[in-house]
Tab-separated table of C-alpha atoms in Angstrom:
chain	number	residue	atom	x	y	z
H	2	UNK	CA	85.643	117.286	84.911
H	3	UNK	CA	86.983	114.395	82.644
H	4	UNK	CA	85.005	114.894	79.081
H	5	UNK	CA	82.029	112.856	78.856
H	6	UNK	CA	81.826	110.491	75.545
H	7	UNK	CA	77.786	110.407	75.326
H	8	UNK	CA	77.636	110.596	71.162
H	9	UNK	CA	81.279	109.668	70.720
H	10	UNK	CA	80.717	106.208	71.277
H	11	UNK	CA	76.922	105.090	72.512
H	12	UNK	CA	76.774	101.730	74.598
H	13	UNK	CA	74.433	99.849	72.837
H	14	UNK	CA	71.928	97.294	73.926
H	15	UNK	CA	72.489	94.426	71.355
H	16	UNK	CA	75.346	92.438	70.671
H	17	UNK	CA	78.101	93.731	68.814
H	18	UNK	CA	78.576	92.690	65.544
H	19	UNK	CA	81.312	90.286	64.556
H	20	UNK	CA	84.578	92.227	63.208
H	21	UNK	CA	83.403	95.655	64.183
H	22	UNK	CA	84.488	97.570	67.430
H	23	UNK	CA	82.524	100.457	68.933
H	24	UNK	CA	85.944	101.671	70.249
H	25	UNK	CA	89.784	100.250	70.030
H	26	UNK	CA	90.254	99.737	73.119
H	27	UNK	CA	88.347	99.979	76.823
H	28	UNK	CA	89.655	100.952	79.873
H	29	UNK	CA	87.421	99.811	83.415
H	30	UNK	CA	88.540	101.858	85.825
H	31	UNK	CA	89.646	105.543	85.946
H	32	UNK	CA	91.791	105.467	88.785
H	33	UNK	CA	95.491	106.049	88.604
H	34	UNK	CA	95.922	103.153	86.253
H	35	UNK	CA	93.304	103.830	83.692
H	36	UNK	CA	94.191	107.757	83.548
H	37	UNK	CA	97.447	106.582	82.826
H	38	UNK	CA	96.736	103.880	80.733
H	39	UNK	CA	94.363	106.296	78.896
H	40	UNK	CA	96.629	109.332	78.320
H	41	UNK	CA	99.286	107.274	76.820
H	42	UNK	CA	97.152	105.141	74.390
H	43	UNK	CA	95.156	108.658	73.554
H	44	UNK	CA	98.822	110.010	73.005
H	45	UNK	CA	99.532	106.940	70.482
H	46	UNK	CA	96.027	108.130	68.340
H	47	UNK	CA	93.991	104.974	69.414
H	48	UNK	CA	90.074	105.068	70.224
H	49	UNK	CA	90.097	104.514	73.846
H	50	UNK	CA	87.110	104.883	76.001
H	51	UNK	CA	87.399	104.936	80.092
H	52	UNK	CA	84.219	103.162	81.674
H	53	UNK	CA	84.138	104.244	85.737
H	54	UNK	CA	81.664	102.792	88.521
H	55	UNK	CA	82.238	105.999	90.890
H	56	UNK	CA	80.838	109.519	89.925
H	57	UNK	CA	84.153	110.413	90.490
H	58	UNK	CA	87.956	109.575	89.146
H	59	UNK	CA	90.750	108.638	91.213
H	60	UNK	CA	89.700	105.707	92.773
H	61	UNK	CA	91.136	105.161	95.967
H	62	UNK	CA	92.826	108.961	95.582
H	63	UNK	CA	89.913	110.466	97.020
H	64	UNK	CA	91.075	114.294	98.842
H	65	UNK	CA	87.670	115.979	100.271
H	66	UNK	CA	86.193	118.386	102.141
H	67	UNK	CA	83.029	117.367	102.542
H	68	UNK	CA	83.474	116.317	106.537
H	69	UNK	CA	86.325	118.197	108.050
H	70	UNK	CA	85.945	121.060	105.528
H	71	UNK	CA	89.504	121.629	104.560
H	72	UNK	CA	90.869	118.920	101.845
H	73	UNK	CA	92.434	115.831	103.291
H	74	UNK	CA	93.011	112.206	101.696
H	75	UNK	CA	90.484	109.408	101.823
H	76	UNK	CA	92.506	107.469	100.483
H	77	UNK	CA	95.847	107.944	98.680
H	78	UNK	CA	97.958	110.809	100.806
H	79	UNK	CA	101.595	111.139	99.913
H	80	UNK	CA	103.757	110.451	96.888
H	81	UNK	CA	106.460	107.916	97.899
H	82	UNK	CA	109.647	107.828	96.771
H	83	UNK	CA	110.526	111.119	95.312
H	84	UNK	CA	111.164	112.030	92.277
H	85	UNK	CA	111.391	108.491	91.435
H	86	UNK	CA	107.727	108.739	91.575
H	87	UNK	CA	106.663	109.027	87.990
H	88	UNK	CA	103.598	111.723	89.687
H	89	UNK	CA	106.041	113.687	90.577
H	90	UNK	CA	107.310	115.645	87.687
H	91	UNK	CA	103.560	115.539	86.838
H	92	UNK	CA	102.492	116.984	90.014
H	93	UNK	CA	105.051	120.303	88.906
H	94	UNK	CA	103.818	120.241	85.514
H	95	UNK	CA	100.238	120.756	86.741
H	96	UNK	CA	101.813	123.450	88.991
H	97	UNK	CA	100.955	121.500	92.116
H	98	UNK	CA	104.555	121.461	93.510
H	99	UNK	CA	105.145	119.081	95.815
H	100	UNK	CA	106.052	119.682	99.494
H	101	UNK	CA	108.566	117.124	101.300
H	102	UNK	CA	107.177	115.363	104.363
H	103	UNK	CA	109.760	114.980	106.895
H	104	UNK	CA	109.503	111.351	108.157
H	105	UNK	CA	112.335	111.391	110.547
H	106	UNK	CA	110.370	115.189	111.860
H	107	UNK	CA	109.267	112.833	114.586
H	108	UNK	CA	107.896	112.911	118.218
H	109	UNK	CA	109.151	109.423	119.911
H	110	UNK	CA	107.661	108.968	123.053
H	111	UNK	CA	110.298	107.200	125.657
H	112	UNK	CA	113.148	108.369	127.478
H	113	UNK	CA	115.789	110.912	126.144
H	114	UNK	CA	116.968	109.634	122.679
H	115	UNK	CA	114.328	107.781	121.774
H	116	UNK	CA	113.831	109.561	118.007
H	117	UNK	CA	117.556	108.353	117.956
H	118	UNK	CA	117.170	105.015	119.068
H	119	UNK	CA	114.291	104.514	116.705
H	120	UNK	CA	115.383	105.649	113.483
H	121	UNK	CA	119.050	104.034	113.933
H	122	UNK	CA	116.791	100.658	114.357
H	123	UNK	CA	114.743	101.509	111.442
H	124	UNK	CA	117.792	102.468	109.327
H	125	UNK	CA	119.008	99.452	109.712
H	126	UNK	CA	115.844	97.445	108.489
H	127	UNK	CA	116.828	97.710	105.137
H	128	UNK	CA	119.614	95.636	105.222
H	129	UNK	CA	118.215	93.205	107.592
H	130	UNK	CA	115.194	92.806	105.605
H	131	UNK	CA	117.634	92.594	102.135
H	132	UNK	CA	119.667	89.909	104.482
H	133	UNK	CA	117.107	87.817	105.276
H	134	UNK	CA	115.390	87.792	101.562
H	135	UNK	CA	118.117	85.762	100.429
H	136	UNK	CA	117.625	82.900	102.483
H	137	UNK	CA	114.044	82.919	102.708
H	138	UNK	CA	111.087	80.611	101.246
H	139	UNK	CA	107.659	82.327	100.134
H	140	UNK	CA	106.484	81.363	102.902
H	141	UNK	CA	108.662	83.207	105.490
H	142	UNK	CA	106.558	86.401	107.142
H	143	UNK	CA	108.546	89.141	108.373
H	144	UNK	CA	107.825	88.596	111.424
H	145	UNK	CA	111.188	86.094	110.981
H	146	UNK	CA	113.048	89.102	111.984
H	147	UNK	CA	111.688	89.804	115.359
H	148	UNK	CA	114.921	89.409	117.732
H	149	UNK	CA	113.420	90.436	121.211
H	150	UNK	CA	115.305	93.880	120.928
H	151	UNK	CA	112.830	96.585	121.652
H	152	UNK	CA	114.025	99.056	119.046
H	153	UNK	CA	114.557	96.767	116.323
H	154	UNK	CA	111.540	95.148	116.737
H	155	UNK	CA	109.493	98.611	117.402
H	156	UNK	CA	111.495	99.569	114.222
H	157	UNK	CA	109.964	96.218	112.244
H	158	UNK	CA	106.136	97.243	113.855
H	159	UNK	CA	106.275	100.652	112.068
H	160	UNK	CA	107.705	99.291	108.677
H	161	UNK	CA	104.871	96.704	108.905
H	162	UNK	CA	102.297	99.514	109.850
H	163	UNK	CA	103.176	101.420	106.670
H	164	UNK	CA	102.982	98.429	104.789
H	165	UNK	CA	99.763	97.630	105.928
H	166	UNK	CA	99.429	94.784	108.730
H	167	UNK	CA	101.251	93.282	111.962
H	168	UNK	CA	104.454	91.114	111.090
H	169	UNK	CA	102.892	87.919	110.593
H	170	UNK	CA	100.774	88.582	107.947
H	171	UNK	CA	103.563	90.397	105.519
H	172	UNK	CA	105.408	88.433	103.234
H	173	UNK	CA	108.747	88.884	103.957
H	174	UNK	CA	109.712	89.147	99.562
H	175	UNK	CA	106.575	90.613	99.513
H	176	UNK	CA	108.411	93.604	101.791
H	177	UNK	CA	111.940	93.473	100.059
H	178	UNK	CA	110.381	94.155	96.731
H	179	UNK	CA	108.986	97.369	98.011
H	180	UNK	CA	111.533	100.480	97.872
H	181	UNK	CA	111.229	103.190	100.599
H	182	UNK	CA	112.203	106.661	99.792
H	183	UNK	CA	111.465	110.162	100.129
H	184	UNK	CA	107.747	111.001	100.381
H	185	UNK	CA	105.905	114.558	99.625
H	186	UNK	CA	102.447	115.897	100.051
H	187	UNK	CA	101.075	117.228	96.953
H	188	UNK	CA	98.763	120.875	96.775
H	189	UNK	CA	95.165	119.266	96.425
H	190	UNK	CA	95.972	116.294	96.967
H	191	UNK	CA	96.753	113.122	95.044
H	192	UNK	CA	92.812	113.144	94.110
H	193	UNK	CA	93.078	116.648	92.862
H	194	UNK	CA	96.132	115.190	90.904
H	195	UNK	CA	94.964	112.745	89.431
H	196	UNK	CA	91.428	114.953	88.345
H	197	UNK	CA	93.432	117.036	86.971
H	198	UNK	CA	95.442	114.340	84.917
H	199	UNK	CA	92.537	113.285	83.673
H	200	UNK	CA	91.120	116.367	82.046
H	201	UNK	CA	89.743	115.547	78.513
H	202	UNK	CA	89.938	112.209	78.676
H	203	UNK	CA	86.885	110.210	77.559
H	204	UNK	CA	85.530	108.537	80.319
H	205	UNK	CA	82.187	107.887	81.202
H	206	UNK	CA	81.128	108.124	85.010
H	207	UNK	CA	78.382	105.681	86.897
H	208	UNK	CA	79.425	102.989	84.192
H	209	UNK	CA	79.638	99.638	86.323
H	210	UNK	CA	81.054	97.090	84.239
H	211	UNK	CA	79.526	93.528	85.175
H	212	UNK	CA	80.508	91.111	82.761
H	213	UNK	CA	83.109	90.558	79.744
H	214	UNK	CA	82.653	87.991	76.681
H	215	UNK	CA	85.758	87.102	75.094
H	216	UNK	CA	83.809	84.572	72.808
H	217	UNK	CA	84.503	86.273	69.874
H	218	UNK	CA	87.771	85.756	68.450
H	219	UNK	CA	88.489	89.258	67.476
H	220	UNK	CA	86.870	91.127	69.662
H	221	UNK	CA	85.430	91.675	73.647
H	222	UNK	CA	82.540	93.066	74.707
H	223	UNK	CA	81.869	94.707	77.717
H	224	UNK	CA	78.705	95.171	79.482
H	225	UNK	CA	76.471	96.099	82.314
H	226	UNK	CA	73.542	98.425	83.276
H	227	UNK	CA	74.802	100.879	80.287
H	228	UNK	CA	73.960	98.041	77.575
H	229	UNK	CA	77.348	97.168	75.928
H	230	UNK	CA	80.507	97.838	73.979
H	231	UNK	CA	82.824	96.208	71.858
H	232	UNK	CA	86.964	96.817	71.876
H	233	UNK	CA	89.811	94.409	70.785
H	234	UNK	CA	91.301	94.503	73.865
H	235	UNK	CA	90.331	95.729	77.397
H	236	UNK	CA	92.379	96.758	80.266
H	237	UNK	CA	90.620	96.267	83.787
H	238	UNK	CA	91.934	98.138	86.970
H	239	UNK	CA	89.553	96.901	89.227
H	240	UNK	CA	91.306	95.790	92.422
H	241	UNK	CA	92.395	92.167	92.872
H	242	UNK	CA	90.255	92.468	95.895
H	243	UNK	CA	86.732	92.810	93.950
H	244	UNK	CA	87.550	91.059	91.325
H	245	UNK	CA	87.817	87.732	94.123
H	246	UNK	CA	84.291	88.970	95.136
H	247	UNK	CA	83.033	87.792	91.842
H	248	UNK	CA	82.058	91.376	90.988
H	249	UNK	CA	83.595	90.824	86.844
H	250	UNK	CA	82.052	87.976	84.978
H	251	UNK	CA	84.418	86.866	82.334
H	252	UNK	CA	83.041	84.120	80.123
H	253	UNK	CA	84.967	82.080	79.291
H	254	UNK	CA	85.951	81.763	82.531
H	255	UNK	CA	89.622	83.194	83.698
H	256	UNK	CA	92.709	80.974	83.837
H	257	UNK	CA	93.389	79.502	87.189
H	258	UNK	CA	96.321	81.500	88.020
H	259	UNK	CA	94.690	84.807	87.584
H	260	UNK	CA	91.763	83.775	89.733
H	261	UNK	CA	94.164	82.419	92.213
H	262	UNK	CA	96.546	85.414	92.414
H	263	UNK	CA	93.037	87.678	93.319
H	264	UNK	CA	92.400	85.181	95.506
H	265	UNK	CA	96.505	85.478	97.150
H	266	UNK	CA	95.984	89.638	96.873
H	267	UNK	CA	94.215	90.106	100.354
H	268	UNK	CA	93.547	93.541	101.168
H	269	UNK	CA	95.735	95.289	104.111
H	270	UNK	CA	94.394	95.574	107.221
H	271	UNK	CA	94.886	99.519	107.546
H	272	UNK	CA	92.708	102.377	108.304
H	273	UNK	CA	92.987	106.120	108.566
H	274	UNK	CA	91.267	108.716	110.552
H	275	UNK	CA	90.881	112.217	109.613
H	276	UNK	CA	91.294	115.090	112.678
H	277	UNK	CA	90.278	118.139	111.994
H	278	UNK	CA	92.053	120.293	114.987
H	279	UNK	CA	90.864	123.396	116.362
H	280	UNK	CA	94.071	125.390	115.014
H	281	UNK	CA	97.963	124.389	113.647
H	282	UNK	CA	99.886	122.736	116.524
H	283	UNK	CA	102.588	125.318	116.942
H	284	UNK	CA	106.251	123.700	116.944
H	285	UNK	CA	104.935	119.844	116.602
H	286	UNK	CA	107.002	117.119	114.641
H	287	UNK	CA	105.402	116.143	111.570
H	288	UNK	CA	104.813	112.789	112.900
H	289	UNK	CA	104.397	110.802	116.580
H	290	UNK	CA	104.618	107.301	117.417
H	291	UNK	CA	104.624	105.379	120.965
H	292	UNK	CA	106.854	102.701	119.988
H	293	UNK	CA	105.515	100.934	123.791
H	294	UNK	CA	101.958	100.851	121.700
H	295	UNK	CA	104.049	99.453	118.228
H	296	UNK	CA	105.513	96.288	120.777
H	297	UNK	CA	101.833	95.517	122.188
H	298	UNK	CA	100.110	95.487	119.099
H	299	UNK	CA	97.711	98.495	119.403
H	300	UNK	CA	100.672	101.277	118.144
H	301	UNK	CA	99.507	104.335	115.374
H	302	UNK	CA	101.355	106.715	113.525
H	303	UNK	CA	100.067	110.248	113.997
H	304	UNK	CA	100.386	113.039	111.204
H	305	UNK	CA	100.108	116.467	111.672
H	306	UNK	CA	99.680	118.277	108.030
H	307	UNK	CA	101.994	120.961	107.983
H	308	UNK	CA	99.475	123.196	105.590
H	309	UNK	CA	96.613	122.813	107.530
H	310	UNK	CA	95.069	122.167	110.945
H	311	UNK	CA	94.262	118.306	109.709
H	312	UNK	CA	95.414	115.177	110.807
H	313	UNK	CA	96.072	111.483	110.379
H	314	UNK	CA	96.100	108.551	112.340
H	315	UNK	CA	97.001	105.503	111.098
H	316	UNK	CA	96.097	102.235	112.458
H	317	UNK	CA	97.089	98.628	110.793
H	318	UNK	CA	96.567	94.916	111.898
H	319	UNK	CA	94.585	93.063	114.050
H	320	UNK	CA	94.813	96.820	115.896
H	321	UNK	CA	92.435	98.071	113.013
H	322	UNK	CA	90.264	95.343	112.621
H	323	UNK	CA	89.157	95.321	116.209
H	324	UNK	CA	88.521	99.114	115.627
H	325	UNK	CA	86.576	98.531	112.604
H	326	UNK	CA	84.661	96.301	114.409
H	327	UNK	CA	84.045	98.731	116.840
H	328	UNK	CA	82.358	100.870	114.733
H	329	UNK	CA	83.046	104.229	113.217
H	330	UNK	CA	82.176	105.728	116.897
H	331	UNK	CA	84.876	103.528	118.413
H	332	UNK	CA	87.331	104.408	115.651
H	333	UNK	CA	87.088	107.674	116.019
H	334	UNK	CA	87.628	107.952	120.027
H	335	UNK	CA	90.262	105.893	119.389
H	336	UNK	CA	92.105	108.388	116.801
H	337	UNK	CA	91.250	111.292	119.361
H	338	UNK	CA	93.053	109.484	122.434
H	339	UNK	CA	96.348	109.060	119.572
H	340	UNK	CA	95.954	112.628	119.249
H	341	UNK	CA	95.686	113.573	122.454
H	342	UNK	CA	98.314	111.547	123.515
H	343	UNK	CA	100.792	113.306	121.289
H	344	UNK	CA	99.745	116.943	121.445
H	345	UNK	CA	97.056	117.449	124.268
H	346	UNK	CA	94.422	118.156	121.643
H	347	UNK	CA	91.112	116.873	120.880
H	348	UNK	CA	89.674	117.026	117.099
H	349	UNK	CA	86.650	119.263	116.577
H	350	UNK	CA	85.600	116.471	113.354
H	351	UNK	CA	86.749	113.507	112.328
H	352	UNK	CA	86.148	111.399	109.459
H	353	UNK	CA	87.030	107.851	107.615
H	354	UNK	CA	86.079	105.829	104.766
H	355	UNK	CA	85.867	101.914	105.006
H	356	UNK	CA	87.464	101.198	101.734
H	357	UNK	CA	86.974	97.246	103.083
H	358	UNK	CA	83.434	97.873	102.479
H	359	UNK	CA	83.748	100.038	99.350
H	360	UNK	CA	82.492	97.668	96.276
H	361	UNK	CA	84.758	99.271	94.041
H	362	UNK	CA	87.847	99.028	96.063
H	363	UNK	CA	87.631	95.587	98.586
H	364	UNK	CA	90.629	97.370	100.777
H	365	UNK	CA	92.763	100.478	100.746
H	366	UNK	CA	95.671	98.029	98.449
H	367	UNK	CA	96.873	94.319	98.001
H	368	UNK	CA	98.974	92.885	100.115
H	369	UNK	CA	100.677	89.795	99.004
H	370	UNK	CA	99.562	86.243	101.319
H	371	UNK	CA	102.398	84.508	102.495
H	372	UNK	CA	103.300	81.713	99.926
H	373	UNK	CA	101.770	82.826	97.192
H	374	UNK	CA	105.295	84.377	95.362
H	375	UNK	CA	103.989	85.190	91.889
H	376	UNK	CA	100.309	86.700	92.785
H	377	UNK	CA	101.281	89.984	91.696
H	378	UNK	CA	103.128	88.922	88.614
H	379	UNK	CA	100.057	86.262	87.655
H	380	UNK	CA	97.590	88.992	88.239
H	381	UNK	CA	99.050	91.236	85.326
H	382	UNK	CA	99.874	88.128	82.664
H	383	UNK	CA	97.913	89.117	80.044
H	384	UNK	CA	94.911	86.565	78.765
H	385	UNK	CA	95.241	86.113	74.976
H	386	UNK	CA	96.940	89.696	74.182
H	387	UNK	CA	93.212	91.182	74.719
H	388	UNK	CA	92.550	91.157	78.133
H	389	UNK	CA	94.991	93.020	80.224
H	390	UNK	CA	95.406	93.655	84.245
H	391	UNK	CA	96.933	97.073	86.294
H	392	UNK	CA	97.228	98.530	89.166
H	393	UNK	CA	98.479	98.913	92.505
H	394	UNK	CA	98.421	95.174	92.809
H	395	UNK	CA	101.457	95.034	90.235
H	396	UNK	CA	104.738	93.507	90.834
H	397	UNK	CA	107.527	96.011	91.194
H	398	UNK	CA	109.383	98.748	93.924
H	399	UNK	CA	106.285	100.494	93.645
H	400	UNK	CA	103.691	98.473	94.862
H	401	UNK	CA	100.437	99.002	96.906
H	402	UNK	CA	101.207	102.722	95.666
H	403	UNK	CA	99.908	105.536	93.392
H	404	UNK	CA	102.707	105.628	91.700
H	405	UNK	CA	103.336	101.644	91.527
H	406	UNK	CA	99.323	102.278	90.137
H	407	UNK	CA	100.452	104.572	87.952
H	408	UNK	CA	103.278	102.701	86.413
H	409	UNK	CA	101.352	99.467	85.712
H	410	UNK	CA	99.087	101.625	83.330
H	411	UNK	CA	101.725	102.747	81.500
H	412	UNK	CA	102.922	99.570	80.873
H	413	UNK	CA	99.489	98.153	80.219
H	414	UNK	CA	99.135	100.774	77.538
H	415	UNK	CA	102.142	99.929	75.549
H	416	UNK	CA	101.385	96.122	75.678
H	417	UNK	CA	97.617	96.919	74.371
H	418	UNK	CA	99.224	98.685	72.017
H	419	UNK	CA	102.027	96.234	71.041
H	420	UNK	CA	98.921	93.431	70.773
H	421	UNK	CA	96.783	95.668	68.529
C-alpha cells in the first residue's frame, strides 16, 4: 500500500496563503508517470505529495483477479522493448524477473508457410514504414502503404492493431516514431509493478483533483472534494483524453496549443478480452492470428499466457467499436469464437474493462490524429515553469506505453526540479 500523507500535509478548505506552500510540489496522478515522477523528486529531498482519483495506483496498469481469478492485465500487459524499457531493470530489482514473450511463437492460419509469409512481410514494415516517413506530410495515414499484396498488407493490419486502430486512422510519423522491440511479461503484472514501485510514496487515494488556480504568481493551488493545496509547481498525468472532456479546470485558462494537442490525442480504438480457459493449452504458439480476418477488417490477435490458463484477445478499429457497441455480452462471444477458432476451446470466464468509459482514463492510450504533428510535443510544453504535463501521451520511441509513461515522469521530475 503506497503510505498515506493524512497529517503530513492536510488539504485545507481555505485559500492558501500568498508565499506559503503546503507542499513543494504536487503530483495528479499516480500512475506510471507520477510514481516515477514522485520517486525521483522524493530522491532529490523535495516535498512532493501524489493526489490519485482511483483507490488504487497504476492507472491504466491494472492486473486482477477479481473476475477470472488468476491475475491478468486490465490494462497495461507486457513491457515493450526490452531492456530498453527503463521497467525493466526495475522489474529484476523488485525480484519480478521478467519472462520473454515470443511474438514470432505464432499460429498463422493459411496454407503451409503462412507464419513465414507473415513475419517476412512484417519484417519488412520497418523499412517501408522508415521509407515512406521521409516523403510524407502530417497528414499522410498509414494506410499510404497498402499495395494490394495480401501479406504486406495483412502485415500493415497487425502493426496497426498493436498500435491501436485500422490504417486510416494512424498517423503514418505518428507510427515511425514508435520503436518495436522485444516484449516480456512481468510476475504480477505491470500493476503489481508499478504497486510495488510505489511503496512509501506519499500519495493520497480517492483525491479527484477538479480545478487548478495559477493566479498567484508564486504559487498553484489545487483543489477538489478534499478542500485544497498549495505547491509551486504541479505535474498532471491525467490523460490527454480527460483532460479534452473538461474534467481539469485551469484558471487562467490553458494556452491554445495545449488544449488543442488534447483535443489532436484521440484515444485508440482497442479493446481486450480476458479468457479464463479450463486448463493450459498443451503445445499452443504463444500467439494466433487469421491474417483473412486482418484483410476484412474484423482480424484479432489471440494470446495464450504461457504461466497460466488465461488469455487475450485483442480487437482494434472500427472492429472494436462495433463490438463495444454490442455490448459487453457481444464482446465477449466474440473473444470466445477467436478462441475457439485457434485452439477448439471455449473460456469458462471472461472479463473486460471499457477504459473509453473510465473517467480517469478516456481510452486505453493517445493516439496521434492525422495532421496534428506536434500534439504530443505541445501536450508536454510546460506552462510558465509551474505547470507541467506526462505520460503515455509523450513524444518519443516509447509512446502509448508504460515505459514511454514512465519516461515522461522522469523527465517531468527533473524539469520541476530545474524550475524550482
Amino acid at each position: 500500500m503506497a503510505a498515506s500523507i493524512a497529517g503530513l500535509v492536510a488539504p485545507r478548505s481555505g485559500a492558501a496563503q500568498a508565499g506559503r506552500f503546503d507542499t513543494d510540489f504536487i503530483i495528479i496522478g499516480a500512475g506510471a508517470a507520477g510514481i516515477a515522477a514522485a520517486r525521483v523528486l522524493l530522491g532529490l529531498g523535495r516535498r512532493v505529495v501524489v493526489l490519485e482519483a482511483r483507490d488504487r495506483v497504476g492507472g491504466r496498469a491494472w492486473t486482477s483477479t477479481e473476475a477470472l481469478g488468476l491475475p491478468w492485465d486490465r490494462g497495461a500487459q507486457w513491457l515493450h522493448n526490452g531492456r530498453d524499457n527503463p521497467l525493466w531493470s526495475l522489474a529484476r530489482r523488485a525480484g519480478r524477473d521478467p519472462i520473454w514473450s515470443d511474438f514470432e511463437n505464432m499460429q498463422v492460419t493459411g496454407p503451409d508457410g503462412a507464419a513465414q509469409a507473415l513475419f517476412a512481410a512484417f519484417d519488412a514494415l520497418d523499412d517501408r514504414i522508415d521509407r515512406a516517413a521521409t516523403q510524407a506530410t502530417a497528414q499522410t495515414r498509414l494506410d499510404a502503404l497498402i499495395t494490394g499484396a495480401p501479406w504486406a498488407d495483412a502485415a500493415l493490419h497487425l502493426s496497426a492493431l498493436s498500435i491501436g486502430g485500422d490504417p486510416a486512422q494512424i498517423a503514418l510519423h505518428d507510427a515511425a516514431m514508435m520503436e518495436s522491440g522485444a516484449d516480456a511479461l512481468v510476475p504480477g503484472g505491470p500493476g503489481g509493478l508499478l504497486g510495488a514501485l510505489a511503496q512509501g510514496l506519499p500519495i493520497q487515494l480517492g483525491h479527484v483533483v477538479r480545478a487548478i488556480d495559477m493566479r498567484a504568481g508564486d504559487q498553484l493551488v489545487v483543489s477538489g472534494d478534499f478542500g485544497q493545496l498549495s505547491a509551486r509547481a504541479v505535474l498532471v498525468t491525467i490523460p490527454p483524453m480527460v483532460l479534452a472532456q473538461g474534467a481539469l479546470a485551469v484558471t487562467p485558462p490553458l494556452p491554445a496549443r495545449h488544449r488543442e494537442a488534447f483535443a489532436a490525442l484521440r484515444p485508440a480504438d482497442f479493446i481486450k478480452v480476458g479468457l479464463r480457459l479450463p486448463a493450459m493449452v498443451q503445445g499452443g504458439a504463444e500467439f494466433a492470428v487469421d491474417p483473412s480476418a486482418l484483410l476484412a477488417g474484423i482480424g484479432a490477435l489471440l494470446h495464450l499466457d504461457p504461466r497460466a490458463p488465461l488469455a487475450s484477445v485483442l480487437f482494434a478499429g472500427r472492429h472494436a467499436r462495433d463490438l463495444a457497441a454490442a455490448g459487453p455480452a457481444g464482446l465477449a462471444e466474440a473473444a470466445q469464437a477467436v478462441l475457439y477458432h485457434h485452439t477448439g476451446q471455449r473460456a469458462i470466464a471472461t472479463d473486460s474493462h471499457d477504459w473509453r468509459a473510465d473517467p480517469f482514463s478516456g481510452g486505453t492510450w493517445a493516439l496521434l490524429q492525422p495532421g496534428a504533428a506536434s500534439a504530443r510535443q505541445d501536450y508536454v510544453a510546460p506552462v510558465e515553469d509551474r505547470l507541467f504535463f506526462a505520460g503515455e501521451a509523450a513524444p518519443g520511441p516509447f509512446a502509448t506505453t508504460l515505459g514511454g509513461a514512465w519516461l515522461s515522469g522522469l523527465a517531468a521530475a527533473e524539469a520541476m526540479d530545474a524550475a524550482l
